[in-house]
PDB file of C-alpha atoms in Angstrom:
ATOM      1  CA  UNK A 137     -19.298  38.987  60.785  1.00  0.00           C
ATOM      2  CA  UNK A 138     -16.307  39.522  62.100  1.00  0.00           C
ATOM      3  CA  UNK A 139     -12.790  40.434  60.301  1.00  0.00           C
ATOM      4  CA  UNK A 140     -11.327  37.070  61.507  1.00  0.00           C
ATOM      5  CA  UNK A 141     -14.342  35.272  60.410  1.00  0.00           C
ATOM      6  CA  UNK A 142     -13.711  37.074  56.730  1.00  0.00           C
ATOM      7  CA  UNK A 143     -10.072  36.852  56.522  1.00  0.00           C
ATOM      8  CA  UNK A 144     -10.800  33.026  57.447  1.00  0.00           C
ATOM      9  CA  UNK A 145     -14.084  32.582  54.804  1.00  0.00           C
ATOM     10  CA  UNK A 146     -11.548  34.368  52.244  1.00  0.00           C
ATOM     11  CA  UNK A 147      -8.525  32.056  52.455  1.00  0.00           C
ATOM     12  CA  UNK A 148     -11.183  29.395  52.431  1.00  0.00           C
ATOM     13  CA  UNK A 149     -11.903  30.504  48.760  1.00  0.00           C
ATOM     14  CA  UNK A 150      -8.438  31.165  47.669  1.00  0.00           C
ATOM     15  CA  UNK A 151      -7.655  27.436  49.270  1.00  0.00           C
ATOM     16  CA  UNK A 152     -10.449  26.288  46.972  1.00  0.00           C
ATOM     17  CA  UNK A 153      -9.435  28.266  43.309  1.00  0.00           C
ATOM     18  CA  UNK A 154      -5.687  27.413  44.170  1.00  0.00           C
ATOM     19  CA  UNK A 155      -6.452  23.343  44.474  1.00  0.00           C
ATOM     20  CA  UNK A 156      -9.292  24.037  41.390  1.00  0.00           C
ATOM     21  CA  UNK A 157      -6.343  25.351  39.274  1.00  0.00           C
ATOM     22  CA  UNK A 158      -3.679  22.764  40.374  1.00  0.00           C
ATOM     23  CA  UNK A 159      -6.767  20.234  39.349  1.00  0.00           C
ATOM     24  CA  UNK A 160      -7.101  21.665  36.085  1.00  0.00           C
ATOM     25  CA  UNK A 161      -2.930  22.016  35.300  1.00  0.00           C
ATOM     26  CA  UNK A 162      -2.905  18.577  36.147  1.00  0.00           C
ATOM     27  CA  UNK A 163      -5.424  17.177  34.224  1.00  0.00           C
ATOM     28  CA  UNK A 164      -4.195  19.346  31.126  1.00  0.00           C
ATOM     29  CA  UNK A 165      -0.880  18.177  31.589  1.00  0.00           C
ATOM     30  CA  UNK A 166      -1.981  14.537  31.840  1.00  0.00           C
ATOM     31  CA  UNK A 167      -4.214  14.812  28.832  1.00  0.00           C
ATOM     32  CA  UNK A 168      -1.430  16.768  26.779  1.00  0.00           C
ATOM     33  CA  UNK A 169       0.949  13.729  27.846  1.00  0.00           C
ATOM     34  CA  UNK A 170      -1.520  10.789  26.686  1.00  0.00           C
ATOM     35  CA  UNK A 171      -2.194  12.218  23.550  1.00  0.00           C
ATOM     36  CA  UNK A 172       1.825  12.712  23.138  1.00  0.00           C
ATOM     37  CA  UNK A 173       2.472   8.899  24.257  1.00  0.00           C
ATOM     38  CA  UNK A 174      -0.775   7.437  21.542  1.00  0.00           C
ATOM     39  CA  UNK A 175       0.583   9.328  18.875  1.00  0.00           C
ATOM     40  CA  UNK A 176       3.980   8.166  19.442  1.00  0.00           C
ATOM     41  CA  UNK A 177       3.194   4.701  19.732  1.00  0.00           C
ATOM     42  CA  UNK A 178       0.956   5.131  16.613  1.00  0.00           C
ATOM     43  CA  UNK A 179       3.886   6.376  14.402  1.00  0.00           C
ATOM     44  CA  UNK A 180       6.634   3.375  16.085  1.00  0.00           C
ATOM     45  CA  UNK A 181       4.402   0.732  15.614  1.00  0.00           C
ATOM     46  CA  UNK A 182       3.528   1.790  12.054  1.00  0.00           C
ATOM     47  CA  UNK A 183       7.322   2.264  11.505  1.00  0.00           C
ATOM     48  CA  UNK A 184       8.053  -1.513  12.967  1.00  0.00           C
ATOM     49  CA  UNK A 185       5.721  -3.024  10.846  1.00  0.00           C
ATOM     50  CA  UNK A 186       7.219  -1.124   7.545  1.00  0.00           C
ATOM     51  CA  UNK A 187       4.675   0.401   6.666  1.00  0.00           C
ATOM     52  CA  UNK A 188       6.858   4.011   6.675  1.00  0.00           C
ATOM     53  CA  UNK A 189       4.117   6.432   4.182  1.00  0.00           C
ATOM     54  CA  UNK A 190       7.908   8.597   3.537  1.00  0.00           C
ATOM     55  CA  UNK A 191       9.329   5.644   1.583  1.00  0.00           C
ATOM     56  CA  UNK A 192       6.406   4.120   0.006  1.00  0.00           C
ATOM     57  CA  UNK A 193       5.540   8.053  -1.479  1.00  0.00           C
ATOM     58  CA  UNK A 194       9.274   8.330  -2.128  1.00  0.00           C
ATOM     59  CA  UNK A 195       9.356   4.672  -3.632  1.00  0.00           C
ATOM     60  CA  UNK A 196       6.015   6.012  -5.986  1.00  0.00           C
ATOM     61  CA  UNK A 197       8.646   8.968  -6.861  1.00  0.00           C
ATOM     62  CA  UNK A 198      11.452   6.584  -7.616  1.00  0.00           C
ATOM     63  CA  UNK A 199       9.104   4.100  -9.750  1.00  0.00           C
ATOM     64  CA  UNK A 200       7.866   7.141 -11.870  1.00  0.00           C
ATOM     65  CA  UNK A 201      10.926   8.785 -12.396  1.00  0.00           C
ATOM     66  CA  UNK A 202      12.782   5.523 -13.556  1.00  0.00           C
ATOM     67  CA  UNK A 203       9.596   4.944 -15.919  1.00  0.00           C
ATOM     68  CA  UNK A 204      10.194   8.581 -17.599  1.00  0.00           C
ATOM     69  CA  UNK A 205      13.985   8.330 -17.593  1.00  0.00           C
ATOM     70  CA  UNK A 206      13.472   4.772 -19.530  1.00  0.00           C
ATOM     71  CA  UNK A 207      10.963   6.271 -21.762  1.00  0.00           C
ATOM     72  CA  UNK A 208      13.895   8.929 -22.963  1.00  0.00           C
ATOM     73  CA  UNK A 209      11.858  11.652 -21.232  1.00  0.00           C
ATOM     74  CA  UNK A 210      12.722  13.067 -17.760  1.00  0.00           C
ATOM     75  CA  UNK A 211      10.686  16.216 -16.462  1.00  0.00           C
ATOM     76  CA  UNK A 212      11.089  18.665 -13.802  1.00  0.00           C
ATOM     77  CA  UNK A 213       7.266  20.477 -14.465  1.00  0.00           C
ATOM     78  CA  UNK A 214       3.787  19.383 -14.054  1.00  0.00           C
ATOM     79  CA  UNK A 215       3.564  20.302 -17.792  1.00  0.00           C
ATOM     80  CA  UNK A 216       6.082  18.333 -19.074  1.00  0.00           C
ATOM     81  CA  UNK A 217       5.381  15.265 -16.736  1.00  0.00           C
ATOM     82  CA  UNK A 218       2.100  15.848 -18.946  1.00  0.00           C
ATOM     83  CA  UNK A 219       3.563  15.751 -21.845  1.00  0.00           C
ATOM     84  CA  UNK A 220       5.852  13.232 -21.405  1.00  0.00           C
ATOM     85  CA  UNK A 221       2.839  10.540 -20.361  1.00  0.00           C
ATOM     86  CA  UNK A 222       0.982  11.952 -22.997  1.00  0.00           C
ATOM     87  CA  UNK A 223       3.625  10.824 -25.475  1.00  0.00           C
ATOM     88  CA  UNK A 224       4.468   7.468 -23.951  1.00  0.00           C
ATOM     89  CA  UNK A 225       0.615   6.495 -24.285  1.00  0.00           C
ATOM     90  CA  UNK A 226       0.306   7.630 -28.037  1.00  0.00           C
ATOM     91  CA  UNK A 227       3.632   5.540 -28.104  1.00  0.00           C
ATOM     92  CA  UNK A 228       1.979   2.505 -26.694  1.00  0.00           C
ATOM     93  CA  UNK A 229      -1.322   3.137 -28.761  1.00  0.00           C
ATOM     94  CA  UNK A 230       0.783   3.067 -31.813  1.00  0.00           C
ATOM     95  CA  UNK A 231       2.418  -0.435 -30.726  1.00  0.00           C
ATOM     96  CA  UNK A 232      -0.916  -2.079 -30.066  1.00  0.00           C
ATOM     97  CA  UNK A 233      -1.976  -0.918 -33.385  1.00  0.00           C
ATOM     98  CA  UNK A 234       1.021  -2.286 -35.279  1.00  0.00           C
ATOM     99  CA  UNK A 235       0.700  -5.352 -32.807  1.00  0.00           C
ATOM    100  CA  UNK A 236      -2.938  -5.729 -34.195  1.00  0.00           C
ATOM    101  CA  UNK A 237      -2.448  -4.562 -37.888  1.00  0.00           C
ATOM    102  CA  UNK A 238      -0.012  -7.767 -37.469  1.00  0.00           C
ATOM    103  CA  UNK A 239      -2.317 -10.188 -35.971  1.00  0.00           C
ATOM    104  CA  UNK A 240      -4.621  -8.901 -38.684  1.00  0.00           C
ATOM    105  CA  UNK A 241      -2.669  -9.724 -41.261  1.00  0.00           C
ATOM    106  CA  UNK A 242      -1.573 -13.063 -40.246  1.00  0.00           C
ATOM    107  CA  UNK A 243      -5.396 -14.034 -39.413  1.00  0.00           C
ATOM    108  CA  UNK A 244      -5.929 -12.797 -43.100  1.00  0.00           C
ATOM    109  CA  UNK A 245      -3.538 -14.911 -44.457  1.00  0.00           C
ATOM    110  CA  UNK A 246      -4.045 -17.776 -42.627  1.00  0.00           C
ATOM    111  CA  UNK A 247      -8.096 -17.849 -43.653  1.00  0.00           C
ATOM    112  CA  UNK A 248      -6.909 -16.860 -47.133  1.00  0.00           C
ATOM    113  CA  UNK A 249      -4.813 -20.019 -47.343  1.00  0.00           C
ATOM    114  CA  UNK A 250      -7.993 -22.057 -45.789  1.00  0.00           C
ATOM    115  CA  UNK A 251     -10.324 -20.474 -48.399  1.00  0.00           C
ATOM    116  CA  UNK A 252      -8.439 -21.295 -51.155  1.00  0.00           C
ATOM    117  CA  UNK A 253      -8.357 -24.986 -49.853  1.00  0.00           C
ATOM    118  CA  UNK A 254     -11.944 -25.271 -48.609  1.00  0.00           C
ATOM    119  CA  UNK A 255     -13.391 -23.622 -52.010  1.00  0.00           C
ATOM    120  CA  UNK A 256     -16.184 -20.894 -52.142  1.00  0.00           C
ATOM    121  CA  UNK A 257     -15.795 -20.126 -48.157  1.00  0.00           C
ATOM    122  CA  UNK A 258     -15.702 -16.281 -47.627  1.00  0.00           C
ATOM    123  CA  UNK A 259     -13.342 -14.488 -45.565  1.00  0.00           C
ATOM    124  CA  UNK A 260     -13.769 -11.624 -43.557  1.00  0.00           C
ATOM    125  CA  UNK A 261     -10.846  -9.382 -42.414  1.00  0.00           C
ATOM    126  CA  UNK A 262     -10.977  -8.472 -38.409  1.00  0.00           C
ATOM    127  CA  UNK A 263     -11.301  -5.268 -37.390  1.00  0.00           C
ATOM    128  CA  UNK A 264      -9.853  -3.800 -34.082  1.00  0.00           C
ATOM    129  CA  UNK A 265     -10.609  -0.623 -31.907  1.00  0.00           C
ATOM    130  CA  UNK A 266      -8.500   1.577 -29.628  1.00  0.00           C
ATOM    131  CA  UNK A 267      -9.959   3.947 -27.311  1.00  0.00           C
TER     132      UNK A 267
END
């Protein structure tokens, strides 16, 4: 072989790796661009139909913030946001009880009232559970 003949077989190869590498920038660079232009379109057509997830989680924020202000309790901890919906659901236990001691109690007295018409017919009081 001569030198010519190796010079010429060794540009040959460094022809070949240069367009292999061009080939492979290229197809990185496409790639890298699609991706770029799916995503995009994902988040603007999610945005155009309204569904936006920053202000539906910041509308969740607003919703619970206005329910502890309204409750007389506004917290800036996990612990006290605890708390706080801890003592608003003993609050509303204790208001269906009262509700139902007073449904009770009419019930009572209207079947009292029917018993003492009707004759011997016994009454018996209802009984409610909370869990």
């Amino acid at each position: 072989m001569s030198p010519r003949e190796a010079r010429d077989l060794a540009a040959g190869r460094r022809a070949r790796l240069r367009r292999r590498v061009r080939r492979i920038r290229r197809s990185v660079a496409a790639g890298a661009a699609a991706l770029f232009v799916t995503l995009f379109l994902v988040v603007y057509v999610q945005l155009a139909s309204g569904h936006d997830p920053a202000l539906s989680h910041s509308a969740k924020a607003s919703a619970t913030s206005a329910t502890h202000k309204s409750s007389g309790t506004e917290s800036s901890t996990s612990e006290s946001s605890t708390e706080s919906s801890t003592q608003s659901s003993e609050a509303e236990v204790e208001s269906t009880a009262v509700e139902a001691e007073d449904i009770e109690s009419e019930q009572t007295s209207e079947s009292s009232g029917e018993s003492a018409s009707q004759g011997s017919e016994a009454t018996s009081p209802m009984t409610t559970s909370q869990s």
